[in-house]
Coordinates of C-alpha atoms in Angstrom, one line a residue:
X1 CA -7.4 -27.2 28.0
X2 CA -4.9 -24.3 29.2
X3 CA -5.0 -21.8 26.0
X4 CA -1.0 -21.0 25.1
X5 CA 0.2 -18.0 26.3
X6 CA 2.5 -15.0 25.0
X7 CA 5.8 -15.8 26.0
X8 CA 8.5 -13.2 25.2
X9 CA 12.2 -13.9 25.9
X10 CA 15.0 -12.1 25.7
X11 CA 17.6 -13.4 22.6
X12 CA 20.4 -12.1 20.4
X13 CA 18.2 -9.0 18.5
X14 CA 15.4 -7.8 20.9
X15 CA 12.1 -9.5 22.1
X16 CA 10.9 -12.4 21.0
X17 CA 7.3 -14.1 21.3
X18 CA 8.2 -17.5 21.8
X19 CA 4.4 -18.7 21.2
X20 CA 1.4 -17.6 19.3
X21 CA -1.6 -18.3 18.4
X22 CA -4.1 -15.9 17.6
X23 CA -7.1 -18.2 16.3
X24 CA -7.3 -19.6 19.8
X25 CA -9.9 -17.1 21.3
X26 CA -9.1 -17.3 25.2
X27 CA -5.9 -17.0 24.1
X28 CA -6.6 -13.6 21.9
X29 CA -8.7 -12.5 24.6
X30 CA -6.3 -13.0 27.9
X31 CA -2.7 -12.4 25.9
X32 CA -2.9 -11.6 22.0
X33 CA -5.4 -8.8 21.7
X34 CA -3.3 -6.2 23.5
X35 CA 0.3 -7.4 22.2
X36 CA -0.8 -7.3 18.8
X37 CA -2.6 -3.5 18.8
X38 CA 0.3 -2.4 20.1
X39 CA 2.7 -3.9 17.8
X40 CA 0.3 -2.4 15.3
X41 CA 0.4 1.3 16.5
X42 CA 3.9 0.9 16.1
X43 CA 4.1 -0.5 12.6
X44 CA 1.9 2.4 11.9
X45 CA 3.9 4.8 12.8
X46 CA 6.8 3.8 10.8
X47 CA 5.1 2.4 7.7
X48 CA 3.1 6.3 7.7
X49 CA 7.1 8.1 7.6
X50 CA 7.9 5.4 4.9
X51 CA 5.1 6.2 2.8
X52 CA 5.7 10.1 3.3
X53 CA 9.6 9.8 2.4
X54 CA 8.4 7.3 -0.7
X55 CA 6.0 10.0 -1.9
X56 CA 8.3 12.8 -0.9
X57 CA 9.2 14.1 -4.7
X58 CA 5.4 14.8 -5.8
X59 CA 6.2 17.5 -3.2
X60 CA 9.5 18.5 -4.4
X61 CA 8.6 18.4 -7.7
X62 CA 6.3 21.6 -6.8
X63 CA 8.8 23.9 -5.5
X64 CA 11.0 22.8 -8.6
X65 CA 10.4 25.9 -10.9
X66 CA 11.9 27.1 -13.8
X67 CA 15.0 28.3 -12.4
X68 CA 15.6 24.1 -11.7
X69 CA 15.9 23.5 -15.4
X70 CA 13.3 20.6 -15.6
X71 CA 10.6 19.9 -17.9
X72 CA 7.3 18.6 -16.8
X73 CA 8.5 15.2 -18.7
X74 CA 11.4 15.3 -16.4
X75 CA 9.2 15.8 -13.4
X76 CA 7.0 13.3 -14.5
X77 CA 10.0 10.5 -14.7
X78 CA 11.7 11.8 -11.7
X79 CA 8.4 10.3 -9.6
X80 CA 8.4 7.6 -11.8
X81 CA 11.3 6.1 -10.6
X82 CA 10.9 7.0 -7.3
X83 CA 7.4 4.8 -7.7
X84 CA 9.8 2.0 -9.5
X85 CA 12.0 1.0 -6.8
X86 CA 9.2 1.6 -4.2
X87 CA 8.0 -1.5 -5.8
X88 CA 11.1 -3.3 -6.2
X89 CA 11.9 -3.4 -2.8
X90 CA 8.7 -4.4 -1.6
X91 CA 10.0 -8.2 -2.8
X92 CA 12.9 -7.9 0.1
X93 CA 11.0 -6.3 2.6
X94 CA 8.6 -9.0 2.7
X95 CA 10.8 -11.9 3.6
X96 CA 13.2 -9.7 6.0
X97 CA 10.2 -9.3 8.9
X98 CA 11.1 -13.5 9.0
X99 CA 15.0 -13.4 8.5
X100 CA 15.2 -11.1 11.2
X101 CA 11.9 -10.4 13.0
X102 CA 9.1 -7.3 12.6
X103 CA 10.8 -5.5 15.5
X104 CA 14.1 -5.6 14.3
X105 CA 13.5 -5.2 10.6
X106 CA 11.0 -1.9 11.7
X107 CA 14.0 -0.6 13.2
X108 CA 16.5 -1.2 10.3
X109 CA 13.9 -0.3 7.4
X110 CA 13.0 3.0 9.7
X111 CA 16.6 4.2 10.0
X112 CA 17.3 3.7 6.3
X113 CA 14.8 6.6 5.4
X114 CA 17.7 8.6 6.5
X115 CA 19.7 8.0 3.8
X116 CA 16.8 9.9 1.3
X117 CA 16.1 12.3 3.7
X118 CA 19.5 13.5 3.9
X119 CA 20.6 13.3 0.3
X120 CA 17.5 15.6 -0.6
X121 CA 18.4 18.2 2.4
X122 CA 22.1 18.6 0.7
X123 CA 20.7 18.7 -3.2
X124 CA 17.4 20.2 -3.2
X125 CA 18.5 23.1 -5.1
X126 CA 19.0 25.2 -8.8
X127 CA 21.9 24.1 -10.7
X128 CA 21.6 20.6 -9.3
X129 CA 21.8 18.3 -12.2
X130 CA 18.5 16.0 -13.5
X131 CA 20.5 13.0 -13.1
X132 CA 20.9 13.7 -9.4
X133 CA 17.8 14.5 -8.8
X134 CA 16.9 10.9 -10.1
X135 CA 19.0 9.2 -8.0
X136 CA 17.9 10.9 -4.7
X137 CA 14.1 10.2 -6.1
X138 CA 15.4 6.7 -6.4
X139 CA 16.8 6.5 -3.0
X140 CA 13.0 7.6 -1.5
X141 CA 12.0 4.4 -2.9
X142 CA 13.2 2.4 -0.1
X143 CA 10.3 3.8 1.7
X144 CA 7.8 1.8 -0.5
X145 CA 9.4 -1.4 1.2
X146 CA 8.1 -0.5 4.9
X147 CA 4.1 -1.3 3.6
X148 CA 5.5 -4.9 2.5
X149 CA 7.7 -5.3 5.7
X150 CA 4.8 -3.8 7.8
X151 CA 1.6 -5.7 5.9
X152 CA 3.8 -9.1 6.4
X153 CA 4.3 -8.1 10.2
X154 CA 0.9 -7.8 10.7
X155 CA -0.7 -10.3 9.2
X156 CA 1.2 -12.8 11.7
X157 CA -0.4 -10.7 14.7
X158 CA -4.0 -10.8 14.1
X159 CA -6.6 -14.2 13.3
X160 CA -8.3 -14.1 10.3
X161 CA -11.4 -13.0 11.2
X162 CA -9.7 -9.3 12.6
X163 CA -7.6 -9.5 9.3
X164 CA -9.4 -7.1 7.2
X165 CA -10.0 -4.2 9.6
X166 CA -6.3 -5.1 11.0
X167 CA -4.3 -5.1 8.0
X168 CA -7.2 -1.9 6.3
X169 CA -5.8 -0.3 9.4
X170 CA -2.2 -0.7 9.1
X171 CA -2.3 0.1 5.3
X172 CA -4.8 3.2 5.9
X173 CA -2.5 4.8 8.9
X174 CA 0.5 4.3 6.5
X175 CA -1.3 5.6 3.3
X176 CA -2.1 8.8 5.5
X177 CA 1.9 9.5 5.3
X178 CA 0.9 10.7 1.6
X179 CA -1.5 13.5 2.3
X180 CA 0.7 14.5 5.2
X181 CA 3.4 15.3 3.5
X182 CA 1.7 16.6 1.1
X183 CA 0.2 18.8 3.5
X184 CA 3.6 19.9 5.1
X185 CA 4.9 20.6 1.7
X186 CA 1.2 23.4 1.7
X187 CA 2.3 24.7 4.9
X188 CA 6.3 25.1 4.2
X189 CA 5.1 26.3 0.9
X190 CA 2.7 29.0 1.7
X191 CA 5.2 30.2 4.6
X192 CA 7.9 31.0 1.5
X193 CA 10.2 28.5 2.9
X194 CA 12.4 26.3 1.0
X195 CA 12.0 22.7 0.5
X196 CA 15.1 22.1 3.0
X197 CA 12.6 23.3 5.4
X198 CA 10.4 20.3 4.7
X199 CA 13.0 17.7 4.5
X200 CA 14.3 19.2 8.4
X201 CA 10.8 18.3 9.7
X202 CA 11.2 14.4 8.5
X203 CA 14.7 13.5 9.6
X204 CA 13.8 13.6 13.7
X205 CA 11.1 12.2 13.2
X206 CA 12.2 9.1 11.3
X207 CA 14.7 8.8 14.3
X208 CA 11.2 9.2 16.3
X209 CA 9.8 6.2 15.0
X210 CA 12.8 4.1 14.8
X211 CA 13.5 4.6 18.8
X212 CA 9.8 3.7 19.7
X213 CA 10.0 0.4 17.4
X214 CA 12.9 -0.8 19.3
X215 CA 11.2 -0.3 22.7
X216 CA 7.7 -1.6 22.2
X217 CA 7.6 -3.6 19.4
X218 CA 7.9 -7.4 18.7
X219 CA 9.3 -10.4 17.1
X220 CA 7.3 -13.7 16.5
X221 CA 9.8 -16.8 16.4
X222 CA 7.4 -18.6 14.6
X223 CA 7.4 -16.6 11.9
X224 CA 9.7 -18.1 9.2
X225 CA 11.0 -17.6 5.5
X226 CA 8.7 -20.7 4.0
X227 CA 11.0 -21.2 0.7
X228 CA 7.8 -24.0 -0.1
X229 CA 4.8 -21.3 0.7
X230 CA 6.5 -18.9 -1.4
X231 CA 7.0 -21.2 -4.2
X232 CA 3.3 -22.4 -4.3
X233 CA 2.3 -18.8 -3.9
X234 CA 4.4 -17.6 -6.7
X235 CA 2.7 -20.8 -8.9
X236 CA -0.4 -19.8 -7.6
X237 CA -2.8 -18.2 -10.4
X238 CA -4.5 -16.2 -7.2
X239 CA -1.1 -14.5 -6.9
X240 CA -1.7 -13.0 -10.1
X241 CA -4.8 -12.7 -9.9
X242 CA -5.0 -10.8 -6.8
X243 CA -1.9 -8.5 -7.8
X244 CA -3.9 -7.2 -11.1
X245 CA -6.4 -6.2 -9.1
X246 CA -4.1 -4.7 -6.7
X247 CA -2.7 -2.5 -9.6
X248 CA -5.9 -1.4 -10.1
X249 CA -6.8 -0.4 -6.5
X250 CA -3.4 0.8 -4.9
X251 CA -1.7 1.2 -8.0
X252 CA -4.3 3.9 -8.9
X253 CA -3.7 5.3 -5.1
X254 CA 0.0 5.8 -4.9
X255 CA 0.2 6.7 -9.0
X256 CA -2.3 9.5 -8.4
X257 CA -0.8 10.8 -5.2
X258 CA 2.6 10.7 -6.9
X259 CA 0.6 12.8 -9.9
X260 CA -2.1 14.8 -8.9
X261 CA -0.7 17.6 -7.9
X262 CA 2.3 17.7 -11.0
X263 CA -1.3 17.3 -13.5
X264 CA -2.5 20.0 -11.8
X265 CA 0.0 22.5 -12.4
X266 CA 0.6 21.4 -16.0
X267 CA -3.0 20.7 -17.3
X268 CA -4.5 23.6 -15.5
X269 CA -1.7 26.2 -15.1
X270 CA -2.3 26.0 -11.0
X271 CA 0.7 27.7 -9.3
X272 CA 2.5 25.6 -6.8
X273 CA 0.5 27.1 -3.6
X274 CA -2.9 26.4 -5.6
X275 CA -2.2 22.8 -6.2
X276 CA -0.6 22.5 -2.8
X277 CA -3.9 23.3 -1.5
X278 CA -5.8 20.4 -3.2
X279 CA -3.4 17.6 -3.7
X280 CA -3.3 16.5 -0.1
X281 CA -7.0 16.0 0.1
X282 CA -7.8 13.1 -2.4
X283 CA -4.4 10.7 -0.5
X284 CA -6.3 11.4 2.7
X285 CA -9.6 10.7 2.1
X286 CA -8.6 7.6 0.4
X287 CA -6.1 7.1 3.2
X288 CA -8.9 7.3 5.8
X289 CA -11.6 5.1 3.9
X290 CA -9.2 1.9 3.9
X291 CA -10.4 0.4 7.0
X292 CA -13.8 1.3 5.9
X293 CA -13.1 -1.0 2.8
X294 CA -11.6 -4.0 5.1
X295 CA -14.3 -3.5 7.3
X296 CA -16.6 -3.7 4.8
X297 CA -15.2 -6.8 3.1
X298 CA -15.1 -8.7 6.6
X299 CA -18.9 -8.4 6.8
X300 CA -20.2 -8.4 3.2
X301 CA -17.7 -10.3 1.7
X302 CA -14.3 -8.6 -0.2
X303 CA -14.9 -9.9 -3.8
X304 CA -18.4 -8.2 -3.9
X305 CA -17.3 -5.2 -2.8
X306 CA -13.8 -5.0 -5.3
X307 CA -16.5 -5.6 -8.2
X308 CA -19.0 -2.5 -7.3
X309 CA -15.7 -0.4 -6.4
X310 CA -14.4 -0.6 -9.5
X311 CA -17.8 0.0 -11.5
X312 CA -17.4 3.3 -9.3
X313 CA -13.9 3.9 -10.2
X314 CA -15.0 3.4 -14.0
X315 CA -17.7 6.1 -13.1
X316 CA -15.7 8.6 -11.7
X317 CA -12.7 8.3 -14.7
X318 CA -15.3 8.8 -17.5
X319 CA -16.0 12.3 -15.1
X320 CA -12.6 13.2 -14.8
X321 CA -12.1 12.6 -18.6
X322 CA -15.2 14.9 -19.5
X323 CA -14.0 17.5 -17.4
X324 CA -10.7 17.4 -18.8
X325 CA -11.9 17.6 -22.5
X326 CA -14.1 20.5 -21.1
X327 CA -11.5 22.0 -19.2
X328 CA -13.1 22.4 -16.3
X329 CA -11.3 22.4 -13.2
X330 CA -13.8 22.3 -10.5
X331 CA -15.7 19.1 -12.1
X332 CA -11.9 17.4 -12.7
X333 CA -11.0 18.0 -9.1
X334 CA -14.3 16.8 -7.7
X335 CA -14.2 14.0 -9.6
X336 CA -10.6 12.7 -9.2
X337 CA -10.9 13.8 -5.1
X338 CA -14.3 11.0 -5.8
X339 CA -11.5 8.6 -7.6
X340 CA -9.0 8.6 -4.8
X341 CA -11.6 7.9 -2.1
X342 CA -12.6 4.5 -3.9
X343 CA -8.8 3.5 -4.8
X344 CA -8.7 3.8 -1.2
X345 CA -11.9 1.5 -0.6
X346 CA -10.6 -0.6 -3.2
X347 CA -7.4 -1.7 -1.4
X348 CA -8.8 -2.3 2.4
X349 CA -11.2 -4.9 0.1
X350 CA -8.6 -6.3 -2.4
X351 CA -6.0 -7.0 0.3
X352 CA -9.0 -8.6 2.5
X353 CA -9.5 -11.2 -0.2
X354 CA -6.3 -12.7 -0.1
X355 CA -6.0 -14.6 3.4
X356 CA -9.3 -15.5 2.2
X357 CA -8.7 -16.8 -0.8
X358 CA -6.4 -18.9 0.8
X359 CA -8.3 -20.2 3.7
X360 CA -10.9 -21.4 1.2
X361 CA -8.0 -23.2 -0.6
X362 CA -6.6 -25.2 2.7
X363 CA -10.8 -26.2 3.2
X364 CA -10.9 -27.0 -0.4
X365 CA -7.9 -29.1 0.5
X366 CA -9.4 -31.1 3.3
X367 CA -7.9 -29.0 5.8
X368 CA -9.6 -27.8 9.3
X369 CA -8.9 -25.9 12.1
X370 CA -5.5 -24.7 13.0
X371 CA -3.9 -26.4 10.2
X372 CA -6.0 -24.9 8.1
X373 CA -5.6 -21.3 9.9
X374 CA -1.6 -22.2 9.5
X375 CA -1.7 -22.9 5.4
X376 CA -3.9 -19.5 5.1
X377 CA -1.5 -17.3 7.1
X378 CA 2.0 -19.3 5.2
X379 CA 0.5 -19.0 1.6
X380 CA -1.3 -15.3 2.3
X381 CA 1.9 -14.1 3.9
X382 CA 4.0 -15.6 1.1
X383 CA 1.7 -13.9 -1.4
X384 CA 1.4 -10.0 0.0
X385 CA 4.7 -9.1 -0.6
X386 CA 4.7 -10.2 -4.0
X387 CA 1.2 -8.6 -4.8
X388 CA 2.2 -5.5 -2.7
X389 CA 4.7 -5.0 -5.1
X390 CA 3.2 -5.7 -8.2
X391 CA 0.3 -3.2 -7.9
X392 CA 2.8 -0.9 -6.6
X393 CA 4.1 -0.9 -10.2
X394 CA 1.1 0.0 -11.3
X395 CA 1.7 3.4 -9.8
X396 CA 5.1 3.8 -11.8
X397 CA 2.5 2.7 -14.9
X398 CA 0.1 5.8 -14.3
X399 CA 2.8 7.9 -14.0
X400 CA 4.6 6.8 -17.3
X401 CA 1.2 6.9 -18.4
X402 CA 0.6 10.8 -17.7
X403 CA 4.4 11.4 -19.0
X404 CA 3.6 10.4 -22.6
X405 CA 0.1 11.4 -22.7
X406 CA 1.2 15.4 -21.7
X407 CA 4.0 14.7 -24.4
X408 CA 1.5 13.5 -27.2
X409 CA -1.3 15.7 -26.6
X410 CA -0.4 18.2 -24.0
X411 CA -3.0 17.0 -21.1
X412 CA -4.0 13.9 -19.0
X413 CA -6.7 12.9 -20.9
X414 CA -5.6 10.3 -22.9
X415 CA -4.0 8.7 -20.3
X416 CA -7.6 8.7 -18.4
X417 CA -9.0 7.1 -21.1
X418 CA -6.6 3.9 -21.1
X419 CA -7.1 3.8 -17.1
X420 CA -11.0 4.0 -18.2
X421 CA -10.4 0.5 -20.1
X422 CA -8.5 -1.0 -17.5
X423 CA -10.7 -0.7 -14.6
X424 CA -13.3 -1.8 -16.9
X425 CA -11.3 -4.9 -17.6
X426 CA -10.8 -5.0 -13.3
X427 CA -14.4 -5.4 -12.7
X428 CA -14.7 -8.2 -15.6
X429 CA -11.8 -10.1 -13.9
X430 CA -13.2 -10.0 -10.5
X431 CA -16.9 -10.8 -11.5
X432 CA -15.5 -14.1 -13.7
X433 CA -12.9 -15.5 -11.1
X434 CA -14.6 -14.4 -7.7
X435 CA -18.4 -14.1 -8.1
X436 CA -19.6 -15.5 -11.5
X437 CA -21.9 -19.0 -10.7
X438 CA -21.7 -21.1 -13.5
X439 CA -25.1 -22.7 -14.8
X440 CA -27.0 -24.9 -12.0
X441 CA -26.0 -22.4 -9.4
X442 CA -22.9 -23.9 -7.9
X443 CA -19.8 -21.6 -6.9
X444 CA -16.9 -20.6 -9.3
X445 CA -14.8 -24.0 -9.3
X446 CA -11.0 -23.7 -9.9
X447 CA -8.0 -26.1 -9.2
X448 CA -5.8 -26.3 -6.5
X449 CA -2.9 -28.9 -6.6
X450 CA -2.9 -32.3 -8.6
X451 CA -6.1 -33.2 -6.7
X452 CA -8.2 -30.6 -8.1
X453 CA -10.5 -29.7 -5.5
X454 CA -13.1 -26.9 -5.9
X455 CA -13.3 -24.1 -3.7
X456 CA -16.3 -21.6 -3.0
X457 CA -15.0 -18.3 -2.9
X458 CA -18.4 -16.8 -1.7
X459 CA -17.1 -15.5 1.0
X460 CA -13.8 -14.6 0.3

């Protein structure tokens, strides 16, 4: 039998794959492979400058000193909300990539980091009002809608069995727009410069990666708004599921990078230059351990590793809040640097579970094959935006969580302590739904539809 081949066409909006099928493996090897890495690089590309514009205030908020007026409370809420609507938009983004294809909507969602970009440049300085300030953070957020847009993208590109490195890749490249920025905010910082400096860097490049999306990137007709997938996905208690966890793993990821440097300066005392220095490190190793963490789940399995991740994520917090009661800065950095490296590991595993889950749903469900490889790619795709964005607002939680705890008690620790309990409640969640074996050995049974089937999630 002739395997299908890649067929792109010209239409009304750009190029268009006309047919594609991934699981078919002469087809993947003569055709998909090479579309699909390089419509990767590029969704790279743009999804990193979206996650540096969303995370572009936990830079700001360093050069904002006490000529700006603001309170570390006020600090604190300005990234908040900056984290808020990065989630919020995360719902959109996922169902644009099939209104109007992953080529187009890269191009669109990559121009509209402008629009922060450029507010900031004309702002950023004293005498500029709080409440302006928020609404320029807010305007950042639409850069925490380019992982949702991108993750979706992706997922159509790749079979399942290259999903975890694929999609641990795409998230890890984008995640690495935190520490970079961060990084550029050091650099522009220990130069004396001012923060228009750093905002002039970002703007050509965002046109950058908007002009190479619209000449080597591509749509996938096939790919459709399923109002039916999206439905069962929201019904789904994996949905749920999955996105606790998520808050958990990335939540913890973009909530620290949004905070670490701010706790830092107000825990510690650490100037602006001195946290500078540290604040980019924990984002980029956890950045760079994500396709570690898919990788890892494609082999070993991603529930198993989740479970141990978060017994090291427990570890590491009961560290960070000993060396905060101690007050001691080298064991609090070390440890939360520790922390940010397994949120990292964490998500490449989390975010491998779900076309799992959902492949073990369609067997469950009698299907095989293809239409079994089609159910797992409607229901997963249906599903990430939604999770995406739920453990997104995990992020804004951390933060609020920092903001009352420096209020209450004047330090982080007490906000440690509840994220102690909640990864502790993480690993039990993940143990009784994914890996617990009930008496007589047999795999965790739960339903799916009226016809109750049970499915193994072993290896999901």
């Amino acid at each position: 039998m002739t395997a299908p081949s890649s067929s792109i066409a010209p239409r009304k909006g750009g190029r268009w794959i006309e047919q594609w099928d991934p699981e078919d493996e002469t087809f993947w090897k003569e055709t998909g492979e090479k579309v699909a890495h390089r419509n990767l690089f590029f969704s790279v590309l743009s999804e990193h400058i979206g996650f540096s514009i969303w995370t572009l205030w936990s830079v700001m908020v360093l050069f904002m000193g006490p000529e700006y007026g603001l309170t570390p409370a006020d600090k604190f809420f300005i990234i908040s909300m900056a984290t808020l609507v990065g989630a919020i938009v995360r719902v959109p983004y996922t169902f644009a990539v099939a209104r109007f294809g992953g080529r187009n909507w890269t191009i669109v969602s990559a121009s509209m980091l402008l629009i922060p970009t450029i507010a900031a440049f004309i702002v950023m300085e004293p005498g500029t009002s709080f409440g302006t300030f928020l609404v320029c953070a807010m305007l950042a957020g639409v850069g925490g809608g380019n992982f949702a847009s991108s993750m979706t993208n992706i997922n159509s590109f790749f079979p399942l069995r290259k999903k975890g490195w694929a999609l641990g890749l795409n998230a890890g490249g984008g995640n690495i727009g935190v520490p970079v920025v961060q990084l550029v905010g050091l650099a522009v910082i220990g130069a004396s410069a001012g923060p228009r400096v750093l905002l002039g860097i970002y703007i050509p490049l965002i046109v950058v990666a908007a002009v190479l999306g619209a000449m080597y990137m591509d749509n996938i007709t096939s790919v459709k708004n399923d109002t039916g997938a999206a439905k069962e996905a929201v019904k789904d208690p994996h949905t749920w599921i999955m996105s606790f966890l998520y808050i958990g793993t990335f939540g913890s990821f973009i909530g620290y990078s949004f905070a670490f440097g701010l706790v830092l300066q107000t825990q510690f005392g650490r100037t602006p230059l001195e946290s500078a220095y540290v604040t980019f490190i924990g984002p980029l190793l956890g950045s760079l351990i994500r396709p570690v963490g898919g990788w890892l789940a494609d082999k070993y399995g991603g529930a198993k590793i989740t479970l141990w991740n978060f017994v090291g994520m427990g570890a590491a917090t009961a560290v960070i809040v000993a060396a905060s009661m101690e007050e001691s800065l080298a064991l609090f950095t070390t440890a939360f640097i520790v922390l940010f490296v397994l949120t990292g590991l964490g998500n490449g595993s989390t975010y491998k579970m779900i076309p799992g889950i959902f492949q073990a749903k369609a067997t469950a469900l009698g299907l095989t094959g293809e239409e079994a490889a089609s159910y797992g790619r409607r229901l997963s795709g249906a599903s990430m935006g939604l999770i995406g964005a739920v453990g997104a607002v995990g992020g804004l939680g951390i933060n609020l969580a920092f903001r009352q705890s420096f209020l209450s008690v004047g330090s982080g620790t007490g906000a440690f302590v509840g994220f102690l309990a909640f990864y502790a409640v993480c690993f039990g969640v993940t143990w009784a739904v994914y890996l617990r074996r009930p008496a007589g050995g047999a795999s965790p049974a739960v339903t799916a539809s009226e016809a109750k089937p049970q499915l193994s999630y072993a290896e999901v």
